[in-house]
Tab-separated table of C-alpha atoms in Angstrom:
chain	number	residue	atom	x	y	z
A	1	UNK	CA	-21.907	-33.286	12.205
A	2	UNK	CA	-24.241	-33.467	9.288
A	3	UNK	CA	-26.291	-30.552	10.707
A	4	UNK	CA	-23.016	-28.393	10.770
A	5	UNK	CA	-22.129	-29.460	7.183
A	6	UNK	CA	-25.596	-28.505	6.030
A	7	UNK	CA	-25.497	-25.205	7.868
A	8	UNK	CA	-22.158	-24.545	6.366
A	9	UNK	CA	-23.342	-25.371	2.843
A	10	UNK	CA	-26.314	-23.017	3.378
A	11	UNK	CA	-24.072	-20.249	4.489
A	12	UNK	CA	-21.752	-20.713	1.513
A	13	UNK	CA	-24.642	-20.730	-0.888
A	14	UNK	CA	-26.065	-17.523	0.507
A	15	UNK	CA	-22.613	-16.015	0.455
A	16	UNK	CA	-22.093	-16.803	-3.286
A	17	UNK	CA	-25.585	-15.380	-4.041
A	18	UNK	CA	-24.887	-12.176	-2.157
A	19	UNK	CA	-21.455	-11.749	-3.967
A	20	UNK	CA	-23.072	-12.579	-7.309
A	21	UNK	CA	-25.649	-9.817	-6.561
A	22	UNK	CA	-22.978	-7.373	-5.685
A	23	UNK	CA	-20.962	-8.161	-8.850
A	24	UNK	CA	-24.134	-7.685	-10.998
A	25	UNK	CA	-24.578	-4.344	-9.274
A	26	UNK	CA	-21.021	-3.451	-10.159
A	27	UNK	CA	-21.548	-4.535	-13.777
A	28	UNK	CA	-24.667	-2.387	-13.932
A	29	UNK	CA	-22.872	0.621	-12.482
A	30	UNK	CA	-20.011	0.090	-14.905
A	31	UNK	CA	-22.244	0.030	-17.938
A	32	UNK	CA	-24.098	3.129	-16.761
A	33	UNK	CA	-20.710	4.916	-16.342
A	34	UNK	CA	-19.754	3.750	-19.856
A	35	UNK	CA	-22.991	5.356	-21.164
A	36	UNK	CA	-22.290	8.578	-19.344
A	37	UNK	CA	-18.626	8.668	-20.677
A	38	UNK	CA	-19.636	7.968	-24.219
A	39	UNK	CA	-22.295	10.840	-24.068
A	40	UNK	CA	-19.544	13.196	-22.705
A	41	UNK	CA	-17.070	12.160	-25.374
A	42	UNK	CA	-19.715	12.643	-28.078
A	43	UNK	CA	-20.583	16.093	-26.880
A	44	UNK	CA	-16.850	16.857	-26.852
A	45	UNK	CA	-16.438	15.549	-30.439
A	46	UNK	CA	-19.354	17.658	-31.663
A	47	UNK	CA	-17.744	20.717	-30.272
A	48	UNK	CA	-14.229	19.910	-31.393
A	49	UNK	CA	-14.722	18.391	-34.824
A	50	UNK	CA	-16.216	19.825	-38.050
A	51	UNK	CA	-19.432	18.346	-39.425
A	52	UNK	CA	-18.116	16.160	-42.181
A	53	UNK	CA	-16.037	14.076	-39.722
A	54	UNK	CA	-18.540	14.122	-36.847
A	55	UNK	CA	-20.581	11.377	-38.265
A	56	UNK	CA	-17.630	8.998	-38.427
A	57	UNK	CA	-16.564	9.521	-34.766
A	58	UNK	CA	-20.116	9.482	-33.488
A	59	UNK	CA	-20.601	6.126	-35.280
A	60	UNK	CA	-17.454	4.753	-33.578
A	61	UNK	CA	-18.828	5.893	-30.223
A	62	UNK	CA	-22.107	4.114	-30.969
A	63	UNK	CA	-20.204	0.861	-31.810
A	64	UNK	CA	-18.120	1.354	-28.679
A	65	UNK	CA	-21.437	1.567	-26.645
A	66	UNK	CA	-22.713	-1.549	-28.474
A	67	UNK	CA	-19.642	-3.334	-27.388
A	68	UNK	CA	-20.422	-2.499	-23.752
A	69	UNK	CA	-24.084	-3.482	-24.219
A	70	UNK	CA	-23.476	-7.124	-25.401
A	71	UNK	CA	-21.498	-8.340	-22.249
A	72	UNK	CA	-23.948	-6.367	-20.004
A	73	UNK	CA	-26.990	-7.976	-21.647
A	74	UNK	CA	-25.330	-11.344	-21.247
A	75	UNK	CA	-24.001	-10.620	-17.750
A	76	UNK	CA	-25.931	-13.748	-16.258
A	77	UNK	CA	-24.795	-16.024	-19.000
A	78	UNK	CA	-22.659	-19.081	-17.830
A	79	UNK	CA	-19.780	-17.873	-19.883
A	80	UNK	CA	-20.278	-14.171	-18.956
A	81	UNK	CA	-16.622	-13.654	-17.692
A	82	UNK	CA	-15.201	-14.948	-21.025
A	83	UNK	CA	-17.590	-12.834	-22.846
A	84	UNK	CA	-16.581	-9.727	-20.884
A	85	UNK	CA	-12.889	-10.529	-21.479
A	86	UNK	CA	-13.361	-10.877	-25.148
A	87	UNK	CA	-15.274	-7.641	-25.568
A	88	UNK	CA	-12.635	-5.873	-23.407
A	89	UNK	CA	-10.143	-6.978	-26.035
A	90	UNK	CA	-12.517	-5.615	-28.832
A	91	UNK	CA	-12.809	-2.368	-26.956
A	92	UNK	CA	-8.975	-1.921	-27.064
A	93	UNK	CA	-8.687	-2.902	-30.619
A	94	UNK	CA	-11.543	-0.516	-31.615
A	95	UNK	CA	-10.053	2.485	-29.725
A	96	UNK	CA	-6.492	1.698	-30.981
A	97	UNK	CA	-7.739	1.560	-34.599
A	98	UNK	CA	-9.577	4.831	-34.330
A	99	UNK	CA	-6.508	6.460	-32.913
A	100	UNK	CA	-4.004	5.074	-35.286
A	101	UNK	CA	-5.839	4.637	-38.635
A	102	UNK	CA	-6.887	7.665	-40.531
A	103	UNK	CA	-10.690	8.197	-41.021
A	104	UNK	CA	-11.837	6.640	-44.331
A	105	UNK	CA	-13.792	8.372	-47.207
A	106	UNK	CA	-11.334	11.343	-47.567
A	107	UNK	CA	-12.196	12.583	-44.015
A	108	UNK	CA	-8.501	12.686	-43.009
A	109	UNK	CA	-6.868	16.028	-42.687
A	110	UNK	CA	-3.738	14.683	-44.479
A	111	UNK	CA	-1.178	14.592	-41.750
A	112	UNK	CA	1.313	11.748	-41.821
A	113	UNK	CA	-0.030	8.646	-40.055
A	114	UNK	CA	2.873	8.674	-37.608
A	115	UNK	CA	1.556	11.910	-36.004
A	116	UNK	CA	-1.526	10.003	-34.812
A	117	UNK	CA	0.443	8.124	-31.966
A	118	UNK	CA	2.043	11.210	-30.694
A	119	UNK	CA	-1.057	12.956	-29.295
A	120	UNK	CA	-2.883	12.565	-25.994
A	121	UNK	CA	-5.446	10.013	-27.523
A	122	UNK	CA	-3.638	7.199	-25.888
A	123	UNK	CA	-5.432	8.411	-22.651
A	124	UNK	CA	-8.626	6.929	-24.101
A	125	UNK	CA	-7.113	3.479	-23.675
A	126	UNK	CA	-6.186	4.281	-19.993
A	127	UNK	CA	-9.863	5.105	-19.477
A	128	UNK	CA	-10.629	1.579	-20.497
A	129	UNK	CA	-8.467	0.311	-17.631
A	130	UNK	CA	-10.165	2.682	-15.267
A	131	UNK	CA	-13.645	1.531	-16.430
A	132	UNK	CA	-12.713	-2.123	-15.797
A	133	UNK	CA	-12.013	-1.139	-12.121
A	134	UNK	CA	-15.806	-0.639	-11.718
A	135	UNK	CA	-16.609	-4.250	-12.156
A	136	UNK	CA	-15.038	-5.602	-8.811
A	137	UNK	CA	-12.946	-7.838	-10.887
A	138	UNK	CA	-9.190	-7.673	-10.618
A	139	UNK	CA	-8.833	-10.095	-13.302
A	140	UNK	CA	-10.673	-7.865	-15.851
A	141	UNK	CA	-8.473	-4.892	-14.836
A	142	UNK	CA	-5.220	-6.967	-15.417
A	143	UNK	CA	-6.766	-8.324	-18.701
A	144	UNK	CA	-7.754	-4.751	-19.982
A	145	UNK	CA	-4.189	-3.413	-19.015
A	146	UNK	CA	-2.518	-6.353	-20.847
A	147	UNK	CA	-4.643	-5.774	-23.870
A	148	UNK	CA	-4.013	-2.081	-23.956
A	149	UNK	CA	-0.231	-2.714	-23.733
A	150	UNK	CA	-0.152	-5.478	-26.310
A	151	UNK	CA	-2.433	-3.938	-28.961
A	152	UNK	CA	-1.068	-0.343	-28.560
A	153	UNK	CA	2.502	-1.582	-28.701
A	154	UNK	CA	1.706	-3.669	-31.840
A	155	UNK	CA	0.138	-0.569	-33.561
A	156	UNK	CA	3.153	1.667	-32.573
A	157	UNK	CA	5.755	-0.945	-33.636
A	158	UNK	CA	3.820	-1.400	-37.023
A	159	UNK	CA	4.200	2.380	-37.643
A	160	UNK	CA	7.838	2.276	-36.435
A	161	UNK	CA	8.624	-0.439	-39.079
A	162	UNK	CA	7.213	1.650	-41.926
A	163	UNK	CA	9.877	2.548	-44.504
A	164	UNK	CA	8.784	6.186	-44.404
A	165	UNK	CA	9.158	6.522	-40.610
A	166	UNK	CA	11.980	8.650	-39.291
A	167	UNK	CA	13.756	7.172	-36.282
A	168	UNK	CA	16.940	7.591	-34.162
A	169	UNK	CA	17.941	4.139	-35.233
A	170	UNK	CA	20.382	2.615	-32.681
A	171	UNK	CA	21.487	6.000	-31.390
A	172	UNK	CA	19.938	7.875	-28.568
A	173	UNK	CA	19.448	11.641	-28.638
A	174	UNK	CA	22.120	13.498	-26.896
A	175	UNK	CA	24.721	10.829	-27.337
A	176	UNK	CA	28.189	11.749	-28.466
A	177	UNK	CA	28.426	11.809	-32.157
A	178	UNK	CA	24.949	13.007	-32.736
A	179	UNK	CA	24.669	16.884	-33.013
A	180	UNK	CA	21.939	18.316	-30.911
A	181	UNK	CA	20.412	20.167	-33.974
A	182	UNK	CA	20.118	16.866	-35.891
A	183	UNK	CA	18.578	15.074	-32.820
A	184	UNK	CA	16.059	17.899	-32.471
A	185	UNK	CA	15.380	17.782	-36.254
A	186	UNK	CA	14.463	14.174	-35.950
A	187	UNK	CA	12.351	14.566	-32.824
A	188	UNK	CA	10.236	17.199	-34.472
A	189	UNK	CA	9.848	15.537	-37.760
A	190	UNK	CA	6.183	14.760	-38.519
A	191	UNK	CA	6.944	11.118	-39.592
A	192	UNK	CA	9.073	10.545	-36.430
A	193	UNK	CA	8.017	7.559	-34.164
A	194	UNK	CA	9.902	7.090	-30.858
A	195	UNK	CA	10.231	3.666	-29.411
A	196	UNK	CA	11.389	5.276	-26.102
A	197	UNK	CA	8.049	7.155	-25.904
A	198	UNK	CA	6.300	3.719	-26.269
A	199	UNK	CA	8.401	2.171	-23.543
A	200	UNK	CA	7.329	5.144	-21.251
A	201	UNK	CA	3.689	4.461	-22.177
A	202	UNK	CA	3.928	0.689	-21.600
A	203	UNK	CA	5.669	1.146	-18.188
A	204	UNK	CA	3.224	3.741	-16.950
A	205	UNK	CA	0.284	1.686	-18.258
A	206	UNK	CA	1.590	-1.449	-16.490
A	207	UNK	CA	1.944	0.621	-13.180
A	208	UNK	CA	-1.517	2.046	-13.508
A	209	UNK	CA	-2.929	-1.428	-14.152
A	210	UNK	CA	-1.176	-2.892	-11.212
A	211	UNK	CA	-2.320	-0.061	-8.808
A	212	UNK	CA	-5.939	-0.307	-9.993
A	213	UNK	CA	-5.988	-4.091	-9.804
A	214	UNK	CA	-4.660	-3.926	-6.296
A	215	UNK	CA	-7.193	-1.183	-5.426
A	216	UNK	CA	-9.941	-3.456	-6.864
A	217	UNK	CA	-8.582	-6.448	-5.129
A	218	UNK	CA	-8.822	-4.618	-1.689
A	219	UNK	CA	-12.210	-3.328	-2.441
A	220	UNK	CA	-13.325	-6.742	-3.291
A	221	UNK	CA	-11.743	-8.208	-0.087
A	222	UNK	CA	-13.613	-5.478	1.848
A	223	UNK	CA	-16.881	-6.443	-0.036
A	224	UNK	CA	-16.293	-10.146	0.893
A	225	UNK	CA	-15.919	-9.212	4.564
A	226	UNK	CA	-18.959	-6.980	4.586
A	227	UNK	CA	-21.010	-9.676	2.949
A	228	UNK	CA	-19.883	-12.268	5.370
A	229	UNK	CA	-20.605	-9.919	8.317
A	230	UNK	CA	-24.184	-9.055	6.948
A	231	UNK	CA	-24.968	-12.839	6.474
A	232	UNK	CA	-23.448	-13.565	9.981
A	233	UNK	CA	-25.661	-10.713	11.362
A	234	UNK	CA	-28.688	-12.106	9.466
A	235	UNK	CA	-27.949	-15.492	10.941
A	236	UNK	CA	-27.459	-14.038	14.383
A	237	UNK	CA	-30.629	-12.100	14.404
A	238	UNK	CA	-32.519	-15.408	13.935
A	239	UNK	CA	-31.435	-16.415	17.337
A	240	UNK	CA	-31.272	-13.055	19.111
A	241	UNK	CA	-33.203	-9.763	18.485
A	242	UNK	CA	-31.874	-7.737	15.566
A	243	UNK	CA	-30.881	-4.864	17.826
A	244	UNK	CA	-28.768	-7.289	19.958
A	245	UNK	CA	-27.292	-8.643	16.673
A	246	UNK	CA	-26.306	-5.150	15.582
A	247	UNK	CA	-24.899	-4.328	18.965
A	248	UNK	CA	-22.771	-7.404	18.887
A	249	UNK	CA	-21.567	-6.807	15.324
A	250	UNK	CA	-20.740	-3.126	16.106
A	251	UNK	CA	-19.178	-3.517	19.565
A	252	UNK	CA	-15.565	-2.520	19.754
A	253	UNK	CA	-15.113	-4.300	23.047
A	254	UNK	CA	-16.617	-7.379	24.777
A	255	UNK	CA	-20.440	-7.124	24.426
A	256	UNK	CA	-22.668	-7.674	27.367
A	257	UNK	CA	-20.821	-6.223	30.301
A	258	UNK	CA	-23.270	-5.919	33.259
A	259	UNK	CA	-24.786	-2.480	33.415
A	260	UNK	CA	-27.793	-0.870	35.247
A	261	UNK	CA	-30.351	0.940	33.051
A	262	UNK	CA	-33.980	2.197	33.277
A	263	UNK	CA	-35.789	-0.362	31.150
A	264	UNK	CA	-39.376	-1.051	30.042
A	265	UNK	CA	-40.281	-4.623	30.678
A	266	UNK	CA	-43.094	-6.336	28.856
A	267	UNK	CA	-44.328	-9.930	29.457
A	268	UNK	CA	-46.993	-11.502	27.122
A	269	UNK	CA	-48.548	-14.895	27.390
A	270	UNK	CA	-51.394	-16.790	25.612
A	271	UNK	CA	-54.191	-17.354	28.046
A	272	UNK	CA	-55.363	-21.074	28.404
A	273	UNK	CA	-52.728	-22.292	25.840
A	274	UNK	CA	-52.529	-25.735	27.436
A	275	UNK	CA	-56.267	-26.338	26.866
A	276	UNK	CA	-56.132	-24.759	23.409
A	277	UNK	CA	-53.296	-27.043	22.406
A	278	UNK	CA	-55.087	-30.213	23.537
A	279	UNK	CA	-57.472	-29.743	20.665
A	280	UNK	CA	-54.818	-29.346	18.034
A	281	UNK	CA	-52.255	-31.485	16.289
A	282	UNK	CA	-48.597	-30.909	16.803
A	283	UNK	CA	-48.029	-29.339	13.439
A	284	UNK	CA	-51.016	-26.967	13.934
A	285	UNK	CA	-49.603	-25.885	17.392
A	286	UNK	CA	-46.299	-25.156	15.744
A	287	UNK	CA	-47.967	-23.100	13.035
A	288	UNK	CA	-50.129	-21.170	15.623
A	289	UNK	CA	-46.952	-20.329	17.646
A	290	UNK	CA	-45.000	-19.286	14.595
A	291	UNK	CA	-47.820	-16.945	13.419
A	292	UNK	CA	-48.156	-15.477	16.842
A	293	UNK	CA	-44.541	-14.868	17.266
A	294	UNK	CA	-44.143	-13.259	13.810
A	295	UNK	CA	-47.128	-10.896	14.548
A	296	UNK	CA	-45.705	-10.066	18.014
A	297	UNK	CA	-42.163	-9.625	16.828
A	298	UNK	CA	-42.968	-7.200	14.198
A	299	UNK	CA	-44.983	-4.962	16.686
A	300	UNK	CA	-42.169	-5.121	19.336
A	301	UNK	CA	-39.562	-4.063	16.770
A	302	UNK	CA	-41.774	-1.347	15.487
A	303	UNK	CA	-41.773	0.216	18.843
A	304	UNK	CA	-38.068	-0.036	19.295
A	305	UNK	CA	-38.123	-2.924	21.578
A	306	UNK	CA	-36.215	-6.189	21.733
A	307	UNK	CA	-37.390	-9.868	22.151
A	308	UNK	CA	-35.291	-11.000	25.168
A	309	UNK	CA	-36.616	-14.527	25.134
A	310	UNK	CA	-39.500	-16.773	24.048
A	311	UNK	CA	-41.113	-18.686	26.801
A	312	UNK	CA	-43.303	-21.370	25.171
A	313	UNK	CA	-46.462	-19.539	24.234
A	314	UNK	CA	-45.213	-16.214	25.693
A	315	UNK	CA	-42.173	-13.935	25.525
A	316	UNK	CA	-40.281	-11.232	27.318
A	317	UNK	CA	-39.656	-7.939	25.508
A	318	UNK	CA	-37.478	-5.096	26.677
A	319	UNK	CA	-37.363	-1.481	25.764
A	320	UNK	CA	-34.053	0.417	26.429
A	321	UNK	CA	-31.955	-2.670	27.404
A	322	UNK	CA	-29.493	-2.213	24.421
A	323	UNK	CA	-29.431	1.562	24.256
A	324	UNK	CA	-30.871	4.217	26.685
A	325	UNK	CA	-34.408	5.122	25.689
A	326	UNK	CA	-35.832	7.938	27.745
A	327	UNK	CA	-39.379	7.033	26.647
A	328	UNK	CA	-38.994	3.243	27.245
A	329	UNK	CA	-42.135	3.167	29.442
A	330	UNK	CA	-44.259	4.766	26.880
A	331	UNK	CA	-42.908	2.562	24.141
A	332	UNK	CA	-43.749	-0.534	26.223
A	333	UNK	CA	-47.308	0.607	26.831
A	334	UNK	CA	-48.024	1.617	23.374
A	335	UNK	CA	-46.526	-1.823	22.175
A	336	UNK	CA	-48.880	-3.644	24.682
A	337	UNK	CA	-51.901	-1.876	23.370
A	338	UNK	CA	-50.973	-2.577	19.654
A	339	UNK	CA	-50.295	-6.233	20.537
A	340	UNK	CA	-53.884	-6.412	21.721
A	341	UNK	CA	-55.340	-4.762	18.638
A	342	UNK	CA	-53.387	-7.174	16.430
A	343	UNK	CA	-54.929	-10.079	18.485
A	344	UNK	CA	-58.343	-8.556	17.706
A	345	UNK	CA	-57.650	-8.496	13.936
A	346	UNK	CA	-56.041	-12.043	14.132
A	347	UNK	CA	-59.026	-13.449	16.025
A	348	UNK	CA	-61.439	-11.876	13.520
A	349	UNK	CA	-59.699	-13.832	10.759
A	350	UNK	CA	-59.634	-16.924	12.867
A	351	UNK	CA	-63.361	-16.678	13.563
A	352	UNK	CA	-64.066	-16.505	9.826
A	353	UNK	CA	-62.580	-19.994	9.510
A	354	UNK	CA	-64.028	-21.340	12.840
A	355	UNK	CA	-60.614	-21.489	14.637
A	356	UNK	CA	-60.402	-21.053	18.321
A	357	UNK	CA	-59.755	-17.454	19.697
A	358	UNK	CA	-56.382	-16.538	21.073
A	359	UNK	CA	-56.355	-14.426	24.193
A	360	UNK	CA	-53.188	-12.517	25.131
A	361	UNK	CA	-52.423	-11.174	28.627
A	362	UNK	CA	-49.744	-8.608	28.929
A	363	UNK	CA	-47.816	-7.225	32.074
A	364	UNK	CA	-45.848	-3.997	31.824
A	365	UNK	CA	-43.503	-2.325	34.287
A	366	UNK	CA	-40.481	-0.071	34.054
A	367	UNK	CA	-37.502	0.626	36.360
A	368	UNK	CA	-33.855	-0.114	37.045
A	369	UNK	CA	-32.593	-3.471	35.874
A	370	UNK	CA	-29.221	-5.094	35.485
A	371	UNK	CA	-28.568	-5.927	31.761
A	372	UNK	CA	-25.673	-8.083	30.487
A	373	UNK	CA	-24.566	-11.541	29.791
A	374	UNK	CA	-25.612	-14.510	31.952
A	375	UNK	CA	-24.650	-18.104	31.633
A	376	UNK	CA	-21.443	-19.916	31.178
A	377	UNK	CA	-18.459	-19.209	28.861
A	378	UNK	CA	-19.892	-21.791	26.430
A	379	UNK	CA	-23.450	-20.543	26.471
A	380	UNK	CA	-24.240	-16.845	27.069
A	381	UNK	CA	-27.529	-15.124	27.030
A	382	UNK	CA	-27.982	-11.325	26.923
A	383	UNK	CA	-30.902	-10.577	29.390
A	384	UNK	CA	-32.223	-8.420	32.043
A	385	UNK	CA	-32.651	-9.387	35.827
A	386	UNK	CA	-33.864	-7.661	38.823
A	387	UNK	CA	-37.021	-6.800	40.889
A	388	UNK	CA	-38.525	-4.807	37.897
A	389	UNK	CA	-38.541	-7.982	35.799
A	390	UNK	CA	-40.215	-9.964	38.483
A	391	UNK	CA	-42.983	-7.329	38.935
A	392	UNK	CA	-43.647	-7.232	35.309
A	393	UNK	CA	-43.914	-11.135	35.222
A	394	UNK	CA	-46.453	-10.999	38.221
A	395	UNK	CA	-48.460	-8.162	36.459
A	396	UNK	CA	-48.898	-10.517	33.528
A	397	UNK	CA	-50.120	-13.280	35.733
A	398	UNK	CA	-52.566	-11.135	37.722
A	399	UNK	CA	-54.406	-10.172	34.587
A	400	UNK	CA	-56.417	-13.464	34.978
A	401	UNK	CA	-57.571	-12.437	38.459
A	402	UNK	CA	-58.308	-8.914	37.416
A	403	UNK	CA	-60.116	-9.986	34.155
A	404	UNK	CA	-58.118	-7.506	32.155
A	405	UNK	CA	-55.769	-7.745	29.032
A	406	UNK	CA	-53.016	-5.466	30.162
A	407	UNK	CA	-51.916	-4.736	33.671
A	408	UNK	CA	-49.204	-2.073	34.463
A	409	UNK	CA	-47.903	-0.381	37.471
A	410	UNK	CA	-48.994	3.186	38.237
A	411	UNK	CA	-45.298	3.945	38.391
A	412	UNK	CA	-44.818	2.820	34.683
A	413	UNK	CA	-47.992	4.732	33.640
A	414	UNK	CA	-46.650	7.931	35.225
A	415	UNK	CA	-43.205	7.512	33.659
A	416	UNK	CA	-44.840	7.002	30.214
A	417	UNK	CA	-47.258	10.115	30.557
A	418	UNK	CA	-44.061	12.246	31.081
A	419	UNK	CA	-42.932	11.419	27.545
A	420	UNK	CA	-46.142	10.678	25.586
A	421	UNK	CA	-49.634	12.126	25.384
A	422	UNK	CA	-51.199	9.401	23.232
A	423	UNK	CA	-51.096	6.473	25.574
A	424	UNK	CA	-54.251	4.188	25.962
A	425	UNK	CA	-56.641	4.890	28.702
A	426	UNK	CA	-55.883	2.712	31.782
A	427	UNK	CA	-58.185	2.323	34.901
A	428	UNK	CA	-56.423	2.538	38.282
A	429	UNK	CA	-57.510	0.027	40.712
A	430	UNK	CA	-55.335	0.676	43.658
A	431	UNK	CA	-52.607	-1.427	45.449
A	432	UNK	CA	-52.543	-5.150	44.847
A	433	UNK	CA	-50.529	-7.777	46.624
A	434	UNK	CA	-48.478	-9.714	43.909
A	435	UNK	CA	-47.361	-13.242	44.637
A	436	UNK	CA	-43.932	-13.556	46.078
A	437	UNK	CA	-43.764	-9.823	47.254
A	438	UNK	CA	-44.250	-8.199	50.748
A	439	UNK	CA	-45.049	-4.690	49.301
A	440	UNK	CA	-48.092	-4.144	47.256
A	441	UNK	CA	-48.140	-2.418	43.782
A	442	UNK	CA	-50.326	0.243	42.560
A	443	UNK	CA	-51.956	-1.260	39.325
A	444	UNK	CA	-53.614	0.170	36.405
A	445	UNK	CA	-55.561	-2.108	33.806
A	446	UNK	CA	-56.672	-2.005	30.279
A	447	UNK	CA	-59.304	-1.891	28.980
A	448	UNK	CA	-61.000	0.307	31.622
A	449	UNK	CA	-63.664	-1.292	33.450
A	450	UNK	CA	-66.461	0.958	31.940
A	451	UNK	CA	-65.172	0.034	28.411
A	452	UNK	CA	-64.924	-3.546	29.210
A	453	UNK	CA	-68.506	-3.595	30.603
A	454	UNK	CA	-69.752	-1.731	27.524
A	455	UNK	CA	-68.152	-4.159	25.205
A	456	UNK	CA	-69.631	-7.082	27.136
């Protein structure tokens, strides 16, 4: 029970870290989008506005960019969310003030202030809501939409209450008792402010806010599912090969249904591990096996193979068990050769510190096998079974008798040669009777006998 609780806590901690990283990536993307948007607006203003007023609006754009930089710079602060919400409000106030208030210093063109809320500039506030949608935060979208609605409404109502503002009063245009010409005259008056136009803006802003918040919520839910799936896959790949974990996660039907495939089989085992372990403490044995397995895993995966299972100081690797690989035999033989080269490099390092040498024996065969789940409903294992597997196992064992490091069947070597011309050189030694079999197997060994004699 304690182990399950600890494991669950570890999963939750990694999940929170992964979500936090995605949120940070979203904030970074939103800040970069803000920079691009400000740059586009500045270019547009420089083209649209005459030089005396350009400096004012470019300065406002710089302040707006600064308002975005502060929460981005403090995005890892413990109160980062509150800081983002506060600066979202400042963004709305700044944009609203620029839209509603005339430029200072005599830069205004002299139009009535009421005309400033009748243009399309309100869309800049809608862009703030769209920008909030890039943060993976439905709360920030809702908060920004609320700020836009409240601040803009307050500004329009303040203009509506000015004594020089022309309004319809309590009457609606087109109602009986109000001539059409009079209503049109009020509507086109430069000091007219329409409360009904404001209501339309408020309703549409709230709808846009709700839609974007829902879209962000769905995107965040998808992000959470994908993050959970990635963490689950990472956990799963610690117990099975990454390709098996990927196949399980991608499967649209029950994984592991029995199937017959042409598969390359590789058995590897440390020679004399029992005697070697007698001279070592338990913790050193564990470190040795861990280092051995990490080195071998990396090589097997690099050649497109899968670790089927560990067997103490050895392992079974397959090539083409998950998906068909026409060159499975060639991959297995090249992997076997690289395993031995890695053992040579490892032994050179071990020799420098006076550690015992590690000798690896490898048996390789290819042919038809049955792949699929074996075991009970409560404990399944995806593996390979068949005569091909047995032959590969016997080939690994016979390396001691033949005094070689890799033993493979002639059948496997021929199948590999059909798909690769860079195979290591093997020495054919003819048919050998393997334990437990009535028929002999044509065997090839590495290193070739002449090379082995020269090395000795």
